[in-house]
Amino acid sequence: MTIRTRFAPSPTGYLHVGGARTALFSWLYARKHGGKFILRIEDTDLERSSQESVNAILEGMTWLGLEYDEGPFYQTHRFDRYKEVIQQLLDQGDAYYCYCSREELDALREQQMANKEKPRYNGKCRTAEAADGERVVRFKNPDHGDVVIDDLVKGRIVVANKELDDLIIARSDGTPTYNLTVVVDDMDMGVTHVIRGDDHVNNTPRQINILKALGASLPVYAHVPMILGADGARLSKRHGAVSVMQYRMDGYMPEALLNYLVRLGWSHGDQELFSVDEMIQLFDLEKVNVSASTFNTEKLLWLNHQYLMNSDPARVAHHLSWHFGELGIDPATGPALTDVVLAQRERCKTLVEMAEQSVYFYRDFDSYEEKAVKKNFKAGVEDVLQHLWSRFDSLSGWQPEALHQVVIDSAAALELNLGKVAQPLRIAVCGCGVSPAIDQTLYLLGKEKTLDRIARAIEYIKQHC
Ligand code: GLU
């Protein structure tokens, strides 16, 4: 049997981390078993769905590298099919028209609540004569027996049919409801494993009953627990970034976010770092935690730093170039990005930090960092810089070793300690007091920028200090 999983987001907002984790688990399960991963856009709620959200979801999936084998399928393109199935259920006596008015249903509900009963439809129209006018279609839920779900995450769940009422599968305007569309799609798309958030667990017995009525084979279900914020409430906007693309904006590597998400509710011994290949190999739904997991931004940041330090520099450079683009910098105007990655990756935990702290390699700065200037640019320092300028100017090559030697020799010649030479030099060329090792910094800047900027600093000190 070919495993077929799906991710079925409703396009009512961006792709959030909870959805991304569900997508990841479904994707991993399909990849692990050589199966297919389907993307289905559940856009039947016309008021809340938007093309913008669809785009945001597709963008998020692409950035994460969760490529789908089939789809995206749009439910709004499948209304004819849903109508056909609703008619089939009516024809075979598994569904019926319900003519109950809103007032009648409200009264029923109130009465049930007053009797301390669970509010549920009483099946009154099961025997109603066919008539015109306002009507919905209800599924005729079995009256007896139990629905048994052997959930791969939650274990066995048993629900008595008498707990379930006859749910509406078509509204009065004829449009199908969520439980009907999901069932038809899972059936038509041959989904073998439904992996989704456990907020859907209550729908599952109803969906199983409809599938059974349609003679479809039942998928295996795996309901994944929620993600919580640090305060124990369900993760939401007020906990900070929840949109996948916000993590891109904030300087995370997609593989770091994937690694974080896979570990959120799943573990393999005490291993923390998983390449995507390892995830595919080791991931198992049966090892997913039953209880909800708490989102921990510090841990995600730690992971991101691990990925910046240990990934192929070319891969990090690829993502870094996007951030330079955001800053309006053309990477062709400075050193090779892979060299910048190698110089900065120990000190930077995000790509945003890395880009922002590397701007001076590509673009002249307008002003010097005030604190650094106060401490290091003093009258007389222009002579130190002048000395360095001449030495750098006469260098024939521009390699870190030689640059390092110039700084050391200059300190010795001027009888200054190294810091008194290197720090003014750093501020002169970077505009700030923090950069990679000075020889690396100068090497990456290149001779021309280095000499120009030292000359500019000399003028500045002459005028201001
Ligand atoms: N469209 C549903 C949602 O976004 C998911 C339905 C499902 O996975 O069965 O929550």
Short mmCIF file of C-alpha atoms and ligand atoms in Angstrom, two decimals:
data_model
loop_
_atom_site.label_atom_id
_atom_site.label_comp_id
_atom_site.label_asym_id
_atom_site.label_seq_id
_atom_site.Cartn_x
_atom_site.Cartn_y
_atom_site.Cartn_z
CA MET A 1 0.00 0.00 0.00
CA THR A 2 1.32 3.46 -0.84
CA ILE A 3 1.12 5.80 2.11
CA ARG A 4 -0.74 9.00 1.24
CA THR A 5 -0.82 11.89 3.70
CA ARG A 6 -2.17 15.39 3.34
CA PHE A 7 -1.93 18.84 4.80
CA ALA A 8 -5.27 20.59 4.63
CA PRO A 9 -5.00 24.19 5.81
CA SER A 10 -7.87 26.67 5.73
CA PRO A 11 -6.53 29.81 4.04
CA THR A 12 -7.69 32.27 6.66
CA GLY A 13 -4.27 33.66 7.61
CA TYR A 14 -0.56 33.02 7.32
CA LEU A 15 1.05 29.61 7.86
CA HIS A 16 1.59 29.45 11.61
CA VAL A 17 4.04 27.22 13.45
CA GLY A 18 1.33 24.81 14.60
CA GLY A 19 0.19 24.26 11.02
CA ALA A 20 3.77 23.97 9.87
CA ARG A 21 4.44 21.24 12.41
CA THR A 22 1.35 19.32 11.27
CA ALA A 23 2.54 19.70 7.68
CA LEU A 24 6.04 18.57 8.65
CA PHE A 25 4.78 15.45 10.42
CA SER A 26 2.59 14.54 7.43
CA TRP A 27 5.43 15.21 5.01
CA LEU A 28 7.94 13.21 7.05
CA TYR A 29 5.58 10.29 7.33
CA ALA A 30 5.05 10.21 3.58
CA ARG A 31 8.76 10.60 2.84
CA LYS A 32 9.75 7.94 5.35
CA HIS A 33 7.44 5.42 3.74
CA GLY A 34 8.10 6.38 0.14
CA GLY A 35 4.55 7.71 -0.05
CA LYS A 36 2.85 10.81 -1.39
CA PHE A 37 2.19 14.10 0.35
CA ILE A 38 -0.85 16.06 -0.80
CA LEU A 39 -1.65 19.72 -0.27
CA ARG A 40 -5.31 20.59 -0.06
CA ILE A 41 -6.61 24.10 0.44
CA GLU A 42 -9.82 24.05 2.48
CA ASP A 43 -11.26 27.30 1.20
CA THR A 44 -14.99 26.67 1.43
CA ASP A 45 -15.46 29.42 4.00
CA LEU A 46 -15.64 32.11 1.36
CA GLU A 47 -15.83 34.97 3.83
CA ARG A 48 -12.71 34.07 5.76
CA SER A 49 -10.59 32.57 2.96
CA SER A 50 -8.37 34.70 0.75
CA GLN A 51 -5.94 34.27 -2.10
CA GLU A 52 -3.43 36.22 -0.04
CA SER A 53 -3.58 33.53 2.66
CA VAL A 54 -3.22 30.79 0.06
CA ASN A 55 -0.08 32.54 -1.19
CA ALA A 56 1.24 32.93 2.33
CA ILE A 57 0.74 29.20 2.97
CA LEU A 58 2.44 28.21 -0.28
CA GLU A 59 5.28 30.61 0.43
CA GLY A 60 5.77 29.17 3.91
CA MET A 61 5.76 25.58 2.65
CA THR A 62 8.25 26.45 -0.08
CA TRP A 63 10.59 28.23 2.31
CA LEU A 64 10.49 25.24 4.66
CA GLY A 65 11.12 22.89 1.75
CA LEU A 66 7.96 20.86 2.41
CA GLU A 67 7.33 20.09 -1.21
CA TYR A 68 4.06 18.37 -2.05
CA ASP A 69 3.62 15.64 -4.62
CA GLU A 70 0.01 16.42 -5.48
CA GLY A 71 -2.07 19.57 -5.34
CA PRO A 72 -2.68 22.17 -4.27
CA PHE A 73 -6.29 21.04 -4.60
CA TYR A 74 -8.90 23.66 -3.83
CA GLN A 75 -12.15 22.63 -2.24
CA THR A 76 -13.97 25.48 -3.98
CA HIS A 77 -13.23 23.69 -7.28
CA ARG A 78 -14.94 20.56 -6.07
CA PHE A 79 -18.47 21.71 -5.21
CA ASP A 80 -20.03 19.55 -7.94
CA ARG A 81 -18.41 16.50 -6.48
CA TYR A 82 -19.63 17.31 -2.96
CA LYS A 83 -23.17 17.79 -4.28
CA GLU A 84 -22.96 14.43 -5.99
CA VAL A 85 -21.96 12.72 -2.73
CA ILE A 86 -24.66 14.52 -0.74
CA GLN A 87 -27.20 13.28 -3.31
CA GLN A 88 -25.77 9.78 -3.06
CA LEU A 89 -26.19 9.80 0.73
CA LEU A 90 -29.77 11.09 0.34
CA ASP A 91 -30.54 8.43 -2.27
CA GLN A 92 -29.22 5.59 -0.19
CA GLY A 93 -31.09 6.76 2.92
CA ASP A 94 -28.02 7.82 4.89
CA ALA A 95 -28.98 11.48 4.80
CA TYR A 96 -32.25 13.39 4.95
CA TYR A 97 -33.65 16.89 4.57
CA CYS A 98 -34.25 18.77 7.77
CA TYR A 99 -36.84 21.55 7.84
CA CYS A 100 -36.48 22.59 11.47
CA SER A 101 -36.39 26.35 11.91
CA ARG A 102 -33.79 28.21 13.91
CA GLU A 103 -36.41 28.96 16.58
CA GLU A 104 -37.34 25.31 16.88
CA LEU A 105 -33.68 24.29 17.24
CA ASP A 106 -33.05 27.03 19.80
CA ALA A 107 -36.04 25.90 21.83
CA LEU A 108 -34.85 22.31 21.71
CA ARG A 109 -31.43 23.37 22.86
CA GLU A 110 -32.78 25.40 25.76
CA GLN A 111 -34.93 22.54 26.89
CA GLN A 112 -32.01 20.11 26.78
CA MET A 113 -29.82 22.50 28.70
CA ALA A 114 -32.54 22.95 31.33
CA ASN A 115 -32.71 19.14 31.67
CA LYS A 116 -28.90 19.10 31.97
CA GLU A 117 -28.67 17.04 28.77
CA LYS A 118 -26.01 17.46 26.13
CA PRO A 119 -27.47 19.71 23.40
CA ARG A 120 -27.98 17.64 20.28
CA TYR A 121 -30.37 17.42 17.36
CA ASN A 122 -33.21 15.02 18.17
CA GLY A 123 -33.60 13.52 14.68
CA LYS A 124 -37.11 14.91 14.30
CA CYS A 125 -36.92 15.26 10.49
CA ARG A 126 -35.64 11.71 9.92
CA THR A 127 -39.23 10.85 9.12
CA ALA A 128 -40.35 14.16 7.61
CA GLU A 129 -42.13 14.22 4.26
CA ALA A 130 -40.15 15.79 1.44
CA ALA A 131 -41.14 19.43 0.95
CA ASP A 132 -39.89 22.66 -0.60
CA GLY A 133 -38.61 25.67 1.31
CA GLU A 134 -35.72 26.20 3.71
CA ARG A 135 -34.00 22.92 4.35
CA VAL A 136 -30.60 21.57 5.20
CA VAL A 137 -29.28 18.05 4.69
CA ARG A 138 -28.33 16.02 7.72
CA PHE A 139 -26.31 12.84 7.87
CA LYS A 140 -28.18 9.99 9.51
CA ASN A 141 -25.73 8.93 12.17
CA PRO A 142 -26.03 5.29 13.30
CA ASP A 143 -28.02 4.95 16.55
CA HIS A 144 -26.21 1.98 17.96
CA GLY A 145 -22.71 0.74 18.49
CA ASP A 146 -19.44 2.54 18.99
CA VAL A 147 -16.91 4.24 16.79
CA VAL A 148 -13.42 2.98 17.58
CA ILE A 149 -10.41 5.04 16.59
CA ASP A 150 -6.96 3.55 17.01
CA ASP A 151 -5.18 6.85 16.95
CA LEU A 152 -1.45 6.54 16.32
CA VAL A 153 -0.71 9.28 18.83
CA LYS A 154 -3.56 9.11 21.34
CA GLY A 155 -4.17 5.39 21.37
CA ARG A 156 -7.64 3.89 21.32
CA ILE A 157 -10.58 6.27 21.47
CA VAL A 158 -14.10 4.84 21.72
CA VAL A 159 -17.17 7.01 21.14
CA ALA A 160 -20.72 5.71 21.47
CA ASN A 161 -22.90 6.54 18.49
CA LYS A 162 -25.67 7.69 20.77
CA GLU A 163 -23.38 10.54 21.82
CA LEU A 164 -23.33 11.82 18.24
CA ASP A 165 -26.23 13.59 16.58
CA ASP A 166 -27.17 13.95 12.92
CA LEU A 167 -24.82 16.60 11.70
CA ILE A 168 -25.57 19.02 8.89
CA ILE A 169 -23.69 18.13 5.72
CA ALA A 170 -25.29 20.71 3.41
CA ARG A 171 -26.44 24.19 4.43
CA SER A 172 -29.72 25.67 3.26
CA ASP A 173 -27.96 27.27 0.28
CA GLY A 174 -26.73 23.81 -0.73
CA THR A 175 -23.08 24.39 0.18
CA PRO A 176 -21.37 21.47 1.90
CA THR A 177 -20.04 21.70 5.45
CA TYR A 178 -16.51 21.01 6.68
CA ASN A 179 -17.07 17.42 7.83
CA LEU A 180 -18.54 16.44 4.47
CA THR A 181 -15.85 18.04 2.31
CA VAL A 182 -13.02 16.55 4.37
CA VAL A 183 -14.51 13.10 4.11
CA VAL A 184 -15.11 13.28 0.36
CA ASP A 185 -11.61 14.62 -0.24
CA ASP A 186 -9.84 12.12 2.01
CA MET A 187 -11.76 9.38 0.23
CA ASP A 188 -11.23 10.64 -3.33
CA MET A 189 -7.59 11.49 -2.73
CA GLY A 190 -6.92 8.05 -1.30
CA VAL A 191 -5.55 9.48 1.95
CA THR A 192 -4.28 6.59 4.08
CA HIS A 193 -3.09 8.60 7.10
CA VAL A 194 -4.85 11.67 8.45
CA ILE A 195 -2.32 13.54 10.54
CA ARG A 196 -3.75 16.74 12.02
CA GLY A 197 -4.13 18.84 15.14
CA ASP A 198 -6.05 17.30 18.00
CA ASP A 199 -8.56 20.15 17.85
CA HIS A 200 -10.16 17.92 15.18
CA VAL A 201 -10.42 14.79 17.30
CA ASN A 202 -14.12 15.42 18.02
CA ASN A 203 -14.88 15.46 14.30
CA THR A 204 -13.26 12.11 13.67
CA PRO A 205 -16.08 9.75 14.79
CA ARG A 206 -18.54 11.66 12.60
CA GLN A 207 -16.17 11.57 9.66
CA ILE A 208 -15.65 7.84 10.14
CA ASN A 209 -19.40 7.25 10.10
CA ILE A 210 -19.78 9.16 6.84
CA LEU A 211 -16.85 7.28 5.29
CA LYS A 212 -18.46 4.02 6.31
CA ALA A 213 -21.77 5.06 4.76
CA LEU A 214 -19.91 5.76 1.54
CA GLY A 215 -18.23 2.36 1.65
CA ALA A 216 -14.80 4.00 1.73
CA SER A 217 -11.80 2.40 3.37
CA LEU A 218 -10.90 4.17 6.59
CA PRO A 219 -7.67 6.10 6.96
CA VAL A 220 -5.46 5.76 10.01
CA TYR A 221 -5.70 8.82 12.25
CA ALA A 222 -2.96 10.57 14.18
CA HIS A 223 -4.01 13.59 16.20
CA VAL A 224 -1.11 15.76 17.19
CA PRO A 225 -1.35 17.75 20.45
CA MET A 226 -1.45 21.54 20.50
CA ILE A 227 1.49 23.87 20.91
CA LEU A 228 1.33 26.09 23.96
CA GLY A 229 2.98 29.38 24.81
CA ALA A 230 5.21 29.72 27.89
CA ASP A 231 2.16 30.71 29.96
CA GLY A 232 0.38 27.42 29.19
CA ALA A 233 -2.22 29.00 26.87
CA ARG A 234 -2.55 27.85 23.28
CA LEU A 235 0.19 29.44 21.18
CA SER A 236 -1.08 32.61 19.57
CA LYS A 237 0.03 35.97 18.27
CA ARG A 238 0.33 37.45 21.70
CA HIS A 239 3.20 35.05 22.44
CA GLY A 240 5.24 36.72 19.70
CA ALA A 241 6.02 35.38 16.27
CA VAL A 242 3.77 32.52 15.22
CA SER A 243 3.92 32.98 11.47
CA VAL A 244 6.48 30.83 9.70
CA MET A 245 7.49 33.70 7.43
CA GLN A 246 8.07 35.93 10.45
CA TYR A 247 10.83 33.50 11.42
CA ARG A 248 12.36 34.05 8.05
CA MET A 249 12.18 37.81 8.59
CA ASP A 250 13.74 37.34 12.03
CA GLY A 251 16.76 35.55 10.59
CA TYR A 252 16.12 31.87 11.13
CA MET A 253 17.29 29.13 8.81
CA PRO A 254 14.39 26.97 7.59
CA GLU A 255 16.19 23.80 8.67
CA ALA A 256 16.56 25.20 12.19
CA LEU A 257 12.83 25.84 12.37
CA LEU A 258 12.11 22.35 10.98
CA ASN A 259 14.48 20.84 13.52
CA TYR A 260 12.79 22.82 16.26
CA LEU A 261 9.31 21.81 15.12
CA VAL A 262 10.13 18.12 14.80
CA ARG A 263 11.44 18.07 18.35
CA LEU A 264 8.35 19.86 19.60
CA GLY A 265 6.38 16.86 20.75
CA TRP A 266 8.63 14.16 19.32
CA SER A 267 11.95 12.81 20.50
CA HIS A 268 14.58 10.28 19.63
CA GLY A 269 16.59 9.61 22.77
CA ASP A 270 18.26 12.84 23.80
CA GLN A 271 19.36 13.83 20.30
CA GLU A 272 18.65 17.51 19.59
CA LEU A 273 20.03 18.06 16.11
CA PHE A 274 18.46 16.29 13.16
CA SER A 275 19.23 16.83 9.53
CA VAL A 276 16.19 16.55 7.30
CA ASP A 277 17.42 13.13 6.13
CA GLU A 278 17.71 11.96 9.71
CA MET A 279 14.23 13.24 10.49
CA ILE A 280 12.86 11.24 7.57
CA GLN A 281 14.69 8.16 8.70
CA LEU A 282 13.88 8.38 12.41
CA PHE A 283 10.50 10.10 12.65
CA ASP A 284 7.73 7.94 13.97
CA LEU A 285 4.17 8.97 14.79
CA GLU A 286 4.01 6.49 17.63
CA LYS A 287 6.73 8.45 19.43
CA VAL A 288 4.82 11.73 19.29
CA ASN A 289 3.95 12.96 22.79
CA VAL A 290 0.37 12.67 23.93
CA SER A 291 0.52 15.91 25.89
CA ALA A 292 0.81 19.42 24.51
CA SER A 293 4.25 20.93 24.02
CA THR A 294 5.45 24.36 25.01
CA PHE A 295 7.10 26.64 22.51
CA ASN A 296 10.52 27.81 23.66
CA THR A 297 12.02 30.65 21.67
CA GLU A 298 15.39 30.42 23.47
CA LYS A 299 15.81 26.86 22.33
CA LEU A 300 14.89 27.75 18.76
CA LEU A 301 17.50 30.50 18.86
CA TRP A 302 20.11 28.07 20.15
CA LEU A 303 19.26 25.65 17.36
CA ASN A 304 19.49 28.40 14.78
CA HIS A 305 22.97 29.27 15.99
CA GLN A 306 23.95 25.61 15.70
CA TYR A 307 22.77 25.62 12.10
CA LEU A 308 24.58 28.86 11.28
CA MET A 309 27.81 27.42 12.72
CA ASN A 310 27.61 23.90 11.35
CA SER A 311 25.85 24.08 8.00
CA ASP A 312 27.68 24.30 4.71
CA PRO A 313 28.65 28.02 4.51
CA ALA A 314 27.28 28.15 0.97
CA ARG A 315 23.86 27.17 2.30
CA VAL A 316 23.97 29.85 5.01
CA ALA A 317 25.20 32.34 2.41
CA HIS A 318 22.18 31.56 0.24
CA HIS A 319 19.85 32.62 3.04
CA LEU A 320 22.05 35.52 4.09
CA SER A 321 21.82 37.02 0.63
CA TRP A 322 18.06 37.33 1.07
CA HIS A 323 18.62 39.40 4.21
CA PHE A 324 21.10 41.62 2.41
CA GLY A 325 18.40 42.13 -0.18
CA GLU A 326 16.08 43.27 2.63
CA LEU A 327 18.72 45.81 3.65
CA GLY A 328 19.05 47.02 0.08
CA ILE A 329 22.57 45.67 -0.27
CA ASP A 330 23.91 44.05 -3.41
CA PRO A 331 26.28 41.27 -2.29
CA ALA A 332 28.32 41.80 -5.46
CA THR A 333 29.62 45.07 -3.98
CA GLY A 334 31.71 43.36 -1.30
CA PRO A 335 33.35 40.14 -0.17
CA ALA A 336 32.10 36.64 -1.02
CA LEU A 337 29.15 35.80 1.20
CA THR A 338 30.63 32.47 2.25
CA ASP A 339 33.66 34.33 3.67
CA VAL A 340 31.36 36.63 5.62
CA VAL A 341 29.51 33.59 6.98
CA LEU A 342 32.78 32.00 8.11
CA ALA A 343 33.90 35.21 9.79
CA GLN A 344 30.58 35.97 11.53
CA ARG A 345 28.88 32.69 12.34
CA GLU A 346 30.35 32.22 15.83
CA ARG A 347 29.16 35.60 17.01
CA CYS A 348 25.75 35.81 15.31
CA LYS A 349 22.72 33.78 16.34
CA THR A 350 20.48 34.92 13.50
CA LEU A 351 20.90 35.85 9.86
CA VAL A 352 19.51 39.29 10.67
CA GLU A 353 22.35 39.86 13.12
CA MET A 354 24.81 38.52 10.60
CA ALA A 355 23.56 40.80 7.85
CA GLU A 356 23.26 43.89 10.04
CA GLN A 357 26.72 43.37 11.51
CA SER A 358 28.23 42.95 8.05
CA VAL A 359 26.77 45.99 6.32
CA TYR A 360 30.10 47.86 6.50
CA PHE A 361 31.72 45.25 4.25
CA TYR A 362 29.43 46.40 1.45
CA ARG A 363 28.37 49.97 2.14
CA ASP A 364 30.08 53.03 3.57
CA PHE A 365 28.68 54.09 6.90
CA ASP A 366 27.49 57.62 7.58
CA SER A 367 28.67 57.99 11.13
CA TYR A 368 30.82 56.35 13.77
CA GLU A 369 29.41 54.64 16.82
CA GLU A 370 29.50 57.37 19.44
CA LYS A 371 30.70 55.34 22.42
CA ALA A 372 33.47 53.66 20.47
CA VAL A 373 34.68 56.99 19.12
CA LYS A 374 34.77 58.61 22.56
CA LYS A 375 36.92 55.84 23.91
CA ASN A 376 39.27 55.31 20.99
CA PHE A 377 39.50 58.36 18.74
CA LYS A 378 41.69 60.81 20.63
CA ALA A 379 44.13 63.46 19.50
CA GLY A 380 47.26 61.64 18.37
CA VAL A 381 45.43 58.57 17.13
CA GLU A 382 45.55 60.02 13.61
CA ASP A 383 49.30 59.31 13.66
CA VAL A 384 48.68 55.67 14.50
CA LEU A 385 46.22 55.44 11.62
CA GLN A 386 48.59 57.27 9.30
CA HIS A 387 51.30 54.75 10.13
CA LEU A 388 48.94 51.88 9.40
CA TRP A 389 47.74 53.50 6.17
CA SER A 390 51.29 53.71 4.80
CA ARG A 391 52.07 50.13 5.75
CA PHE A 392 48.88 48.79 4.19
CA ASP A 393 49.35 50.95 1.12
CA SER A 394 52.77 49.43 0.45
CA LEU A 395 51.62 45.82 0.94
CA SER A 396 51.70 43.86 -2.27
CA GLY A 397 49.26 41.10 -1.26
CA TRP A 398 46.12 41.28 0.89
CA GLN A 399 46.08 38.11 2.93
CA PRO A 400 45.04 37.87 6.60
CA GLU A 401 48.51 36.72 7.74
CA ALA A 402 50.24 39.73 6.23
CA LEU A 403 47.55 42.10 7.57
CA HIS A 404 47.93 40.62 11.02
CA GLN A 405 51.69 41.15 10.81
CA VAL A 406 51.24 44.82 9.89
CA VAL A 407 49.12 45.42 12.96
CA ILE A 408 51.63 43.66 15.23
CA ASP A 409 54.62 45.41 13.68
CA SER A 410 52.93 48.79 13.89
CA ALA A 411 52.11 48.30 17.57
CA ALA A 412 55.76 47.39 18.22
CA ALA A 413 57.09 50.30 16.18
CA LEU A 414 54.80 52.78 17.91
CA GLU A 415 55.38 51.18 21.31
CA LEU A 416 51.68 50.71 21.90
CA ASN A 417 49.81 47.68 23.05
CA LEU A 418 47.88 45.83 20.37
CA GLY A 419 44.47 47.08 21.45
CA LYS A 420 45.52 50.72 21.09
CA VAL A 421 46.26 50.02 17.44
CA ALA A 422 43.66 47.46 16.47
CA GLN A 423 40.64 49.15 18.06
CA PRO A 424 41.00 52.59 16.44
CA LEU A 425 41.67 50.75 13.19
CA ARG A 426 38.52 48.70 13.60
CA ILE A 427 36.39 51.77 14.27
CA ALA A 428 38.00 53.53 11.33
CA VAL A 429 37.08 50.77 8.89
CA CYS A 430 33.81 49.45 10.38
CA GLY A 431 32.40 52.52 12.13
CA CYS A 432 31.81 50.45 15.26
CA GLY A 433 33.77 48.70 17.96
CA VAL A 434 32.71 45.12 17.19
CA SER A 435 33.74 43.07 14.18
CA PRO A 436 35.46 39.77 13.43
CA ALA A 437 39.21 39.54 14.16
CA ILE A 438 40.89 42.63 12.70
CA ASP A 439 42.92 40.73 10.08
CA GLN A 440 39.73 38.96 8.91
CA THR A 441 37.86 42.24 8.87
CA LEU A 442 40.49 43.99 6.75
CA TYR A 443 40.84 41.00 4.47
CA LEU A 444 37.10 40.95 3.80
CA LEU A 445 36.96 44.69 3.25
CA GLY A 446 39.74 44.66 0.68
CA LYS A 447 42.54 47.11 0.21
CA GLU A 448 40.67 49.95 -1.41
CA LYS A 449 37.90 50.25 1.18
CA THR A 450 40.43 49.84 3.99
CA LEU A 451 42.67 52.66 2.77
CA ASP A 452 39.77 54.99 1.98
CA ARG A 453 38.21 54.52 5.35
CA ILE A 454 41.46 54.94 7.29
CA ALA A 455 42.04 58.19 5.39
CA ARG A 456 38.52 59.33 6.22
CA ALA A 457 39.04 58.54 9.93
CA ILE A 458 42.28 60.51 9.98
CA GLU A 459 40.40 63.56 8.67
CA TYR A 460 37.64 63.02 11.21
CA ILE A 461 40.06 62.85 14.13
CA LYS A 462 41.90 65.94 12.94
CA GLN A 463 38.66 67.89 12.83
CA HIS A 464 36.83 66.54 15.88
CA CYS A 465 39.33 65.31 18.47
N1 GLU B 1 -8.88 22.70 7.36
C1 GLU B 1 -8.67 22.24 8.70
C2 GLU B 1 -7.88 23.26 9.48
O1 GLU B 1 -7.29 24.11 8.94
C3 GLU B 1 -7.96 20.92 8.77
C4 GLU B 1 -8.83 19.79 8.45
C5 GLU B 1 -8.16 18.44 8.57
O2 GLU B 1 -6.92 18.37 8.67
O3 GLU B 1 -8.90 17.46 8.51
O4 GLU B 1 -7.86 23.22 10.67
#
